[in-house]
mmCIF file of N, CA and C in Angstrom:
data_model
loop_
_atom_site.group_PDB
_atom_site.id
_atom_site.type_symbol
_atom_site.label_atom_id
_atom_site.label_comp_id
_atom_site.label_asym_id
_atom_site.label_seq_id
_atom_site.Cartn_x
_atom_site.Cartn_y
_atom_site.Cartn_z
ATOM 1 N N MET A 1 0.847 -1.183 0.000
ATOM 2 C CA MET A 1 0.000 0.000 0.000
ATOM 3 C C MET A 1 0.885 1.236 0.000
ATOM 4 N N SER A 2 0.560 2.144 -0.867
ATOM 5 C CA SER A 2 1.326 3.378 -0.977
ATOM 6 C C SER A 2 0.962 4.333 0.162
ATOM 7 N N PRO A 3 1.949 4.971 0.770
ATOM 8 C CA PRO A 3 1.662 5.874 1.892
ATOM 9 C C PRO A 3 1.051 7.203 1.446
ATOM 10 N N THR A 4 1.100 7.509 0.149
ATOM 11 C CA THR A 4 0.532 8.759 -0.341
ATOM 12 C C THR A 4 -0.592 8.477 -1.323
ATOM 13 N N ARG A 5 -1.536 9.402 -1.388
ATOM 14 C CA ARG A 5 -2.642 9.270 -2.328
ATOM 15 C C ARG A 5 -2.159 9.624 -3.724
ATOM 16 N N PRO A 6 -2.666 8.934 -4.758
ATOM 17 C CA PRO A 6 -2.288 9.298 -6.122
ATOM 18 C C PRO A 6 -2.814 10.698 -6.446
ATOM 19 N N LEU A 7 -2.043 11.445 -7.184
ATOM 20 C CA LEU A 7 -2.415 12.821 -7.516
ATOM 21 C C LEU A 7 -3.364 12.820 -8.713
ATOM 22 N N ASN A 8 -4.590 12.365 -8.481
ATOM 23 C CA ASN A 8 -5.583 12.330 -9.545
ATOM 24 C C ASN A 8 -6.436 13.599 -9.506
ATOM 25 N N ALA A 9 -7.420 13.673 -10.393
ATOM 26 C CA ALA A 9 -8.255 14.877 -10.493
ATOM 27 C C ALA A 9 -8.997 15.166 -9.192
ATOM 28 N N ALA A 10 -9.435 14.135 -8.479
ATOM 29 C CA ALA A 10 -10.159 14.344 -7.227
ATOM 30 C C ALA A 10 -9.274 14.980 -6.169
ATOM 31 N N VAL A 11 -8.044 14.526 -6.057
ATOM 32 C CA VAL A 11 -7.114 15.106 -5.083
ATOM 33 C C VAL A 11 -6.812 16.558 -5.449
ATOM 34 N N LYS A 12 -6.629 16.829 -6.725
ATOM 35 C CA LYS A 12 -6.377 18.199 -7.172
ATOM 36 C C LYS A 12 -7.586 19.091 -6.877
ATOM 37 N N ALA A 13 -8.800 18.581 -7.129
ATOM 38 C CA ALA A 13 -10.009 19.358 -6.843
ATOM 39 C C ALA A 13 -10.182 19.595 -5.348
ATOM 40 N N GLU A 14 -9.866 18.596 -4.542
ATOM 41 C CA GLU A 14 -9.952 18.756 -3.088
ATOM 42 C C GLU A 14 -8.959 19.813 -2.601
ATOM 43 N N THR A 15 -7.781 19.832 -3.198
ATOM 44 C CA THR A 15 -6.784 20.841 -2.848
ATOM 45 C C THR A 15 -7.288 22.237 -3.201
ATOM 46 N N VAL A 16 -7.854 22.378 -4.402
ATOM 47 C CA VAL A 16 -8.420 23.666 -4.824
ATOM 48 C C VAL A 16 -9.557 24.075 -3.894
ATOM 49 N N ALA A 17 -10.402 23.113 -3.511
ATOM 50 C CA ALA A 17 -11.516 23.408 -2.602
ATOM 51 C C ALA A 17 -11.001 23.899 -1.257
ATOM 52 N N ASP A 18 -10.008 23.210 -0.721
ATOM 53 C CA ASP A 18 -9.446 23.614 0.569
ATOM 54 C C ASP A 18 -8.775 24.978 0.473
ATOM 55 N N TRP A 19 -8.011 25.188 -0.573
ATOM 56 C CA TRP A 19 -7.286 26.442 -0.773
ATOM 57 C C TRP A 19 -8.241 27.639 -0.866
ATOM 58 N N ASN A 20 -9.400 27.417 -1.521
ATOM 59 C CA ASN A 20 -10.361 28.497 -1.742
ATOM 60 C C ASN A 20 -11.531 28.488 -0.768
ATOM 61 N N GLY A 21 -11.538 27.557 0.174
ATOM 62 C CA GLY A 21 -12.643 27.473 1.129
ATOM 63 C C GLY A 21 -13.967 27.119 0.474
ATOM 64 N N LEU A 22 -13.916 26.254 -0.546
ATOM 65 C CA LEU A 22 -15.127 25.903 -1.292
ATOM 66 C C LEU A 22 -15.852 24.735 -0.631
ATOM 67 N N PRO A 23 -17.178 24.843 -0.506
ATOM 68 C CA PRO A 23 -17.951 23.786 0.138
ATOM 69 C C PRO A 23 -18.139 22.585 -0.784
ATOM 70 N N HIS A 24 -18.148 21.410 -0.185
ATOM 71 C CA HIS A 24 -18.417 20.198 -0.950
ATOM 72 C C HIS A 24 -18.816 19.097 0.001
ATOM 73 N N GLY A 25 -19.582 18.156 -0.537
ATOM 74 C CA GLY A 25 -19.946 16.999 0.255
ATOM 75 C C GLY A 25 -19.017 15.845 -0.023
ATOM 76 N N ARG A 26 -18.781 15.572 -1.280
ATOM 77 C CA ARG A 26 -17.966 14.426 -1.687
ATOM 78 C C ARG A 26 -17.252 14.769 -2.981
ATOM 79 N N ILE A 27 -16.027 14.322 -3.127
ATOM 80 C CA ILE A 27 -15.261 14.504 -4.355
ATOM 81 C C ILE A 27 -14.714 13.141 -4.755
ATOM 82 N N THR A 28 -14.994 12.746 -5.986
ATOM 83 C CA THR A 28 -14.494 11.476 -6.503
ATOM 84 C C THR A 28 -13.810 11.704 -7.845
ATOM 85 N N ASP A 29 -13.006 10.732 -8.254
ATOM 86 C CA ASP A 29 -12.372 10.771 -9.566
ATOM 87 C C ASP A 29 -13.056 9.740 -10.444
ATOM 88 N N ARG A 30 -13.498 10.183 -11.593
ATOM 89 C CA ARG A 30 -14.121 9.260 -12.544
ATOM 90 C C ARG A 30 -13.535 9.521 -13.919
ATOM 91 N N ASP A 31 -12.751 8.591 -14.385
ATOM 92 C CA ASP A 31 -12.135 8.683 -15.711
ATOM 93 C C ASP A 31 -11.334 9.969 -15.888
ATOM 94 N N GLY A 32 -10.601 10.365 -14.845
ATOM 95 C CA GLY A 32 -9.738 11.530 -14.940
ATOM 96 C C GLY A 32 -10.422 12.864 -14.720
ATOM 97 N N GLU A 33 -11.692 12.838 -14.334
ATOM 98 C CA GLU A 33 -12.432 14.068 -14.032
ATOM 99 C C GLU A 33 -12.870 14.022 -12.574
ATOM 100 N N ALA A 34 -12.671 15.123 -11.865
ATOM 101 C CA ALA A 34 -13.163 15.210 -10.490
ATOM 102 C C ALA A 34 -14.658 15.468 -10.526
ATOM 103 N N GLN A 35 -15.402 14.726 -9.738
ATOM 104 C CA GLN A 35 -16.831 14.955 -9.596
ATOM 105 C C GLN A 35 -17.078 15.437 -8.174
ATOM 106 N N VAL A 36 -17.602 16.642 -8.087
ATOM 107 C CA VAL A 36 -17.820 17.305 -6.801
ATOM 108 C C VAL A 36 -19.317 17.389 -6.554
ATOM 109 N N PHE A 37 -19.752 16.886 -5.419
ATOM 110 C CA PHE A 37 -21.163 16.915 -5.065
ATOM 111 C C PHE A 37 -21.371 17.948 -3.964
ATOM 112 N N THR A 38 -22.279 18.880 -4.216
ATOM 113 C CA THR A 38 -22.550 19.963 -3.274
ATOM 114 C C THR A 38 -23.944 19.805 -2.687
ATOM 115 N N THR A 39 -24.273 20.701 -1.770
ATOM 116 C CA THR A 39 -25.580 20.630 -1.125
ATOM 117 C C THR A 39 -26.615 21.532 -1.785
ATOM 118 N N GLY A 40 -26.242 22.320 -2.776
ATOM 119 C CA GLY A 40 -27.222 23.164 -3.441
ATOM 120 C C GLY A 40 -26.594 24.249 -4.287
ATOM 121 N N LEU A 41 -27.447 25.061 -4.882
ATOM 122 C CA LEU A 41 -27.002 26.111 -5.792
ATOM 123 C C LEU A 41 -26.032 27.119 -5.176
ATOM 124 N N PRO A 42 -26.216 27.553 -3.937
ATOM 125 C CA PRO A 42 -25.239 28.495 -3.373
ATOM 126 C C PRO A 42 -23.812 27.940 -3.377
ATOM 127 N N ASP A 43 -23.668 26.639 -3.122
ATOM 128 C CA ASP A 43 -22.341 26.023 -3.158
ATOM 129 C C ASP A 43 -21.780 26.021 -4.579
ATOM 130 N N LEU A 44 -22.605 25.649 -5.556
ATOM 131 C CA LEU A 44 -22.171 25.641 -6.954
ATOM 132 C C LEU A 44 -21.760 27.044 -7.391
ATOM 133 N N GLU A 45 -22.515 28.043 -6.968
ATOM 134 C CA GLU A 45 -22.193 29.429 -7.313
ATOM 135 C C GLU A 45 -20.821 29.828 -6.765
ATOM 136 N N LEU A 46 -20.489 29.390 -5.554
ATOM 137 C CA LEU A 46 -19.172 29.699 -4.986
ATOM 138 C C LEU A 46 -18.049 29.060 -5.803
ATOM 139 N N TRP A 47 -18.269 27.832 -6.261
ATOM 140 C CA TRP A 47 -17.272 27.182 -7.119
ATOM 141 C C TRP A 47 -17.090 27.980 -8.407
ATOM 142 N N TRP A 48 -18.208 28.454 -8.998
ATOM 143 C CA TRP A 48 -18.103 29.239 -10.230
ATOM 144 C C TRP A 48 -17.348 30.541 -9.972
ATOM 145 N N LEU A 49 -17.648 31.203 -8.876
ATOM 146 C CA LEU A 49 -16.961 32.460 -8.571
ATOM 147 C C LEU A 49 -15.460 32.255 -8.420
ATOM 148 N N ALA A 50 -15.039 31.113 -7.884
ATOM 149 C CA ALA A 50 -13.617 30.832 -7.686
ATOM 150 C C ALA A 50 -12.919 30.371 -8.954
ATOM 151 N N LEU A 51 -13.619 29.575 -9.793
ATOM 152 C CA LEU A 51 -12.941 28.929 -10.908
ATOM 153 C C LEU A 51 -13.496 29.242 -12.296
ATOM 154 N N GLY A 52 -14.684 29.870 -12.349
ATOM 155 C CA GLY A 52 -15.290 30.117 -13.654
ATOM 156 C C GLY A 52 -15.812 28.829 -14.254
ATOM 157 N N GLY A 53 -16.068 28.848 -15.557
ATOM 158 C CA GLY A 53 -16.561 27.667 -16.246
ATOM 159 C C GLY A 53 -17.925 27.904 -16.851
ATOM 160 N N ARG A 54 -18.560 26.804 -17.256
ATOM 161 C CA ARG A 54 -19.897 26.907 -17.831
ATOM 162 C C ARG A 54 -20.862 26.044 -17.028
ATOM 163 N N ILE A 55 -22.089 26.518 -16.922
ATOM 164 C CA ILE A 55 -23.107 25.868 -16.107
ATOM 165 C C ILE A 55 -24.244 25.412 -17.011
ATOM 166 N N THR A 56 -24.734 24.206 -16.758
ATOM 167 C CA THR A 56 -25.922 23.728 -17.452
ATOM 168 C C THR A 56 -26.946 23.279 -16.421
ATOM 169 N N ARG A 57 -28.186 23.232 -16.862
ATOM 170 C CA ARG A 57 -29.297 22.789 -16.006
ATOM 171 C C ARG A 57 -30.114 21.798 -16.805
ATOM 172 N N GLN A 58 -30.460 20.685 -16.159
ATOM 173 C CA GLN A 58 -31.315 19.718 -16.838
ATOM 174 C C GLN A 58 -32.300 19.119 -15.843
ATOM 175 N N PRO A 59 -33.453 18.677 -16.327
ATOM 176 C CA PRO A 59 -34.441 18.060 -15.438
ATOM 177 C C PRO A 59 -33.863 16.813 -14.789
ATOM 178 N N ALA A 60 -34.217 16.617 -13.516
ATOM 179 C CA ALA A 60 -33.755 15.441 -12.790
ATOM 180 C C ALA A 60 -34.927 14.608 -12.277
ATOM 181 N N GLY A 61 -36.121 14.881 -12.779
ATOM 182 C CA GLY A 61 -37.307 14.120 -12.394
ATOM 183 C C GLY A 61 -37.942 14.608 -11.114
ATOM 184 N N ASN A 62 -39.240 14.354 -10.987
ATOM 185 C CA ASN A 62 -40.004 14.663 -9.781
ATOM 186 C C ASN A 62 -39.775 16.083 -9.268
ATOM 187 N N LYS A 63 -39.913 17.053 -10.174
ATOM 188 C CA LYS A 63 -39.809 18.485 -9.845
ATOM 189 C C LYS A 63 -38.436 18.875 -9.315
ATOM 190 N N ALA A 64 -37.396 18.218 -9.814
ATOM 191 C CA ALA A 64 -36.018 18.524 -9.429
ATOM 192 C C ALA A 64 -35.213 18.886 -10.672
ATOM 193 N N ALA A 65 -34.106 19.588 -10.448
ATOM 194 C CA ALA A 65 -33.192 19.955 -11.533
ATOM 195 C C ALA A 65 -31.767 19.673 -11.083
ATOM 196 N N LEU A 66 -30.952 19.251 -12.040
ATOM 197 C CA LEU A 66 -29.539 19.028 -11.779
ATOM 198 C C LEU A 66 -28.747 20.117 -12.482
ATOM 199 N N TRP A 67 -28.023 20.891 -11.693
ATOM 200 C CA TRP A 67 -27.151 21.934 -12.214
ATOM 201 C C TRP A 67 -25.731 21.376 -12.225
ATOM 202 N N THR A 68 -25.009 21.618 -13.322
ATOM 203 C CA THR A 68 -23.645 21.111 -13.448
ATOM 204 C C THR A 68 -22.727 22.237 -13.894
ATOM 205 N N LEU A 69 -21.664 22.441 -13.145
ATOM 206 C CA LEU A 69 -20.615 23.391 -13.514
ATOM 207 C C LEU A 69 -19.447 22.585 -14.063
ATOM 208 N N ARG A 70 -19.024 22.907 -15.275
ATOM 209 C CA ARG A 70 -17.831 22.293 -15.870
ATOM 210 C C ARG A 70 -16.711 23.322 -15.805
ATOM 211 N N THR A 71 -15.652 22.956 -15.111
ATOM 212 C CA THR A 71 -14.526 23.856 -14.911
ATOM 213 C C THR A 71 -13.264 23.013 -14.784
ATOM 214 N N ASP A 72 -12.198 23.603 -14.267
ATOM 215 C CA ASP A 72 -10.982 22.841 -14.002
ATOM 216 C C ASP A 72 -10.224 23.500 -12.852
ATOM 217 N N THR A 73 -9.159 22.855 -12.434
ATOM 218 C CA THR A 73 -8.450 23.293 -11.240
ATOM 219 C C THR A 73 -7.548 24.503 -11.460
ATOM 220 N N ASP A 74 -7.310 24.895 -12.720
ATOM 221 C CA ASP A 74 -6.354 25.982 -12.964
ATOM 222 C C ASP A 74 -6.754 26.865 -14.143
ATOM 223 N N HIS A 75 -7.977 27.361 -14.125
ATOM 224 C CA HIS A 75 -8.447 28.349 -15.095
ATOM 225 C C HIS A 75 -8.101 27.995 -16.538
ATOM 226 N N GLY A 76 -8.472 26.781 -16.949
ATOM 227 C CA GLY A 76 -8.274 26.362 -18.324
ATOM 228 C C GLY A 76 -7.067 25.473 -18.550
ATOM 229 N N ARG A 77 -6.237 25.287 -17.532
ATOM 230 C CA ARG A 77 -5.018 24.492 -17.698
ATOM 231 C C ARG A 77 -4.912 23.333 -16.707
ATOM 232 N N GLY A 78 -5.939 23.112 -15.917
ATOM 233 C CA GLY A 78 -5.832 22.110 -14.860
ATOM 234 C C GLY A 78 -6.676 20.874 -15.094
ATOM 235 N N ALA A 79 -6.801 20.086 -14.049
ATOM 236 C CA ALA A 79 -7.603 18.866 -14.093
ATOM 237 C C ALA A 79 -9.083 19.227 -14.214
ATOM 238 N N PRO A 80 -9.823 18.508 -15.065
ATOM 239 C CA PRO A 80 -11.246 18.821 -15.244
ATOM 240 C C PRO A 80 -12.074 18.506 -13.998
ATOM 241 N N ILE A 81 -13.081 19.360 -13.779
ATOM 242 C CA ILE A 81 -13.978 19.220 -12.630
ATOM 243 C C ILE A 81 -15.419 19.371 -13.103
ATOM 244 N N ALA A 82 -16.299 18.522 -12.579
ATOM 245 C CA ALA A 82 -17.746 18.685 -12.728
ATOM 246 C C ALA A 82 -18.310 18.872 -11.331
ATOM 247 N N VAL A 83 -18.958 20.010 -11.103
ATOM 248 C CA VAL A 83 -19.555 20.313 -9.805
ATOM 249 C C VAL A 83 -21.071 20.188 -9.967
ATOM 250 N N TYR A 84 -21.695 19.378 -9.107
ATOM 251 C CA TYR A 84 -23.127 19.100 -9.224
ATOM 252 C C TYR A 84 -23.905 19.690 -8.058
ATOM 253 N N ALA A 85 -25.102 20.218 -8.391
ATOM 254 C CA ALA A 85 -26.030 20.709 -7.370
ATOM 255 C C ALA A 85 -27.439 20.289 -7.766
ATOM 256 N N LEU A 86 -28.119 19.597 -6.893
ATOM 257 C CA LEU A 86 -29.499 19.201 -7.103
ATOM 258 C C LEU A 86 -30.391 20.244 -6.432
ATOM 259 N N SER A 87 -31.443 20.661 -7.143
ATOM 260 C CA SER A 87 -32.338 21.673 -6.576
ATOM 261 C C SER A 87 -33.766 21.409 -7.024
ATOM 262 N N LEU A 88 -34.700 22.147 -6.444
ATOM 263 C CA LEU A 88 -36.068 22.131 -6.951
ATOM 264 C C LEU A 88 -36.061 22.742 -8.342
ATOM 265 N N ASP A 89 -36.952 22.309 -9.199
ATOM 266 C CA ASP A 89 -36.940 22.842 -10.565
ATOM 267 C C ASP A 89 -37.383 24.303 -10.630
ATOM 268 N N THR A 90 -37.894 24.842 -9.531
ATOM 269 C CA THR A 90 -38.275 26.254 -9.491
ATOM 270 C C THR A 90 -37.149 27.159 -8.990
ATOM 271 N N ASP A 91 -36.077 26.553 -8.451
ATOM 272 C CA ASP A 91 -34.939 27.336 -7.958
ATOM 273 C C ASP A 91 -34.161 27.917 -9.130
ATOM 274 N N LEU A 92 -33.710 29.148 -8.965
ATOM 275 C CA LEU A 92 -32.939 29.812 -10.016
ATOM 276 C C LEU A 92 -31.552 30.158 -9.496
ATOM 277 N N ILE A 93 -30.623 30.227 -10.411
ATOM 278 C CA ILE A 93 -29.254 30.601 -10.071
ATOM 279 C C ILE A 93 -29.193 32.107 -9.829
ATOM 280 N N ASP A 94 -28.212 32.555 -9.088
ATOM 281 C CA ASP A 94 -28.018 33.970 -8.806
ATOM 282 C C ASP A 94 -27.996 34.757 -10.123
ATOM 283 N N PRO A 95 -28.797 35.806 -10.246
ATOM 284 C CA PRO A 95 -28.842 36.570 -11.492
ATOM 285 C C PRO A 95 -27.481 37.147 -11.910
ATOM 286 N N ASP A 96 -26.589 37.384 -10.949
ATOM 287 C CA ASP A 96 -25.275 37.937 -11.277
ATOM 288 C C ASP A 96 -24.400 36.968 -12.065
ATOM 289 N N ILE A 97 -24.714 35.671 -12.015
ATOM 290 C CA ILE A 97 -23.913 34.715 -12.787
ATOM 291 C C ILE A 97 -24.761 33.966 -13.822
ATOM 292 N N ALA A 98 -25.963 34.454 -14.064
ATOM 293 C CA ALA A 98 -26.846 33.792 -15.034
ATOM 294 C C ALA A 98 -26.219 33.716 -16.431
ATOM 295 N N HIS A 99 -25.323 34.617 -16.741
ATOM 296 C CA HIS A 99 -24.662 34.602 -18.059
ATOM 297 C C HIS A 99 -23.790 33.358 -18.254
ATOM 298 N N ALA A 100 -23.428 32.682 -17.187
ATOM 299 C CA ALA A 100 -22.600 31.477 -17.268
ATOM 300 C C ALA A 100 -23.416 30.231 -17.602
ATOM 301 N N VAL A 101 -24.746 30.330 -17.538
ATOM 302 C CA VAL A 101 -25.608 29.174 -17.800
ATOM 303 C C VAL A 101 -25.782 29.000 -19.300
ATOM 304 N N GLN A 102 -25.513 27.789 -19.766
ATOM 305 C CA GLN A 102 -25.674 27.457 -21.175
ATOM 306 C C GLN A 102 -26.785 26.444 -21.331
ATOM 307 N N THR A 103 -27.507 26.545 -22.420
ATOM 308 C CA THR A 103 -28.542 25.578 -22.727
ATOM 309 C C THR A 103 -27.885 24.333 -23.298
ATOM 310 N N PRO A 104 -28.190 23.151 -22.731
ATOM 311 C CA PRO A 104 -27.591 21.925 -23.280
ATOM 312 C C PRO A 104 -27.993 21.723 -24.731
ATOM 313 N N ALA A 105 -27.075 21.204 -25.521
ATOM 314 C CA ALA A 105 -27.366 20.925 -26.927
ATOM 315 C C ALA A 105 -28.395 19.802 -27.022
ATOM 316 N N ALA A 106 -29.313 19.948 -27.921
ATOM 317 C CA ALA A 106 -30.370 18.931 -28.075
ATOM 318 C C ALA A 106 -29.894 17.765 -28.898
#
């Protein structure tokens, strides 16, 4: 057993989260991309404010929506990150960052 964790996308994302004080519930590595699970839209908004990126929203069933921020650990040069926030389908993102929301391609 190796005494150190492999430096994968999840470890890099956790480091960025700690460095920037970003909230998260769980961070995993899946196929070289960090997947960050948050508790809601305010958390996702904080990740966007720290790292930028593009946000999408899609139905998640039963009056819920899944918001996804696609970004990376170093402003276009780092490990890829997907930050997820589940919300009611009536919840809206902060109007100050609404320009970051993109409509998913059909």
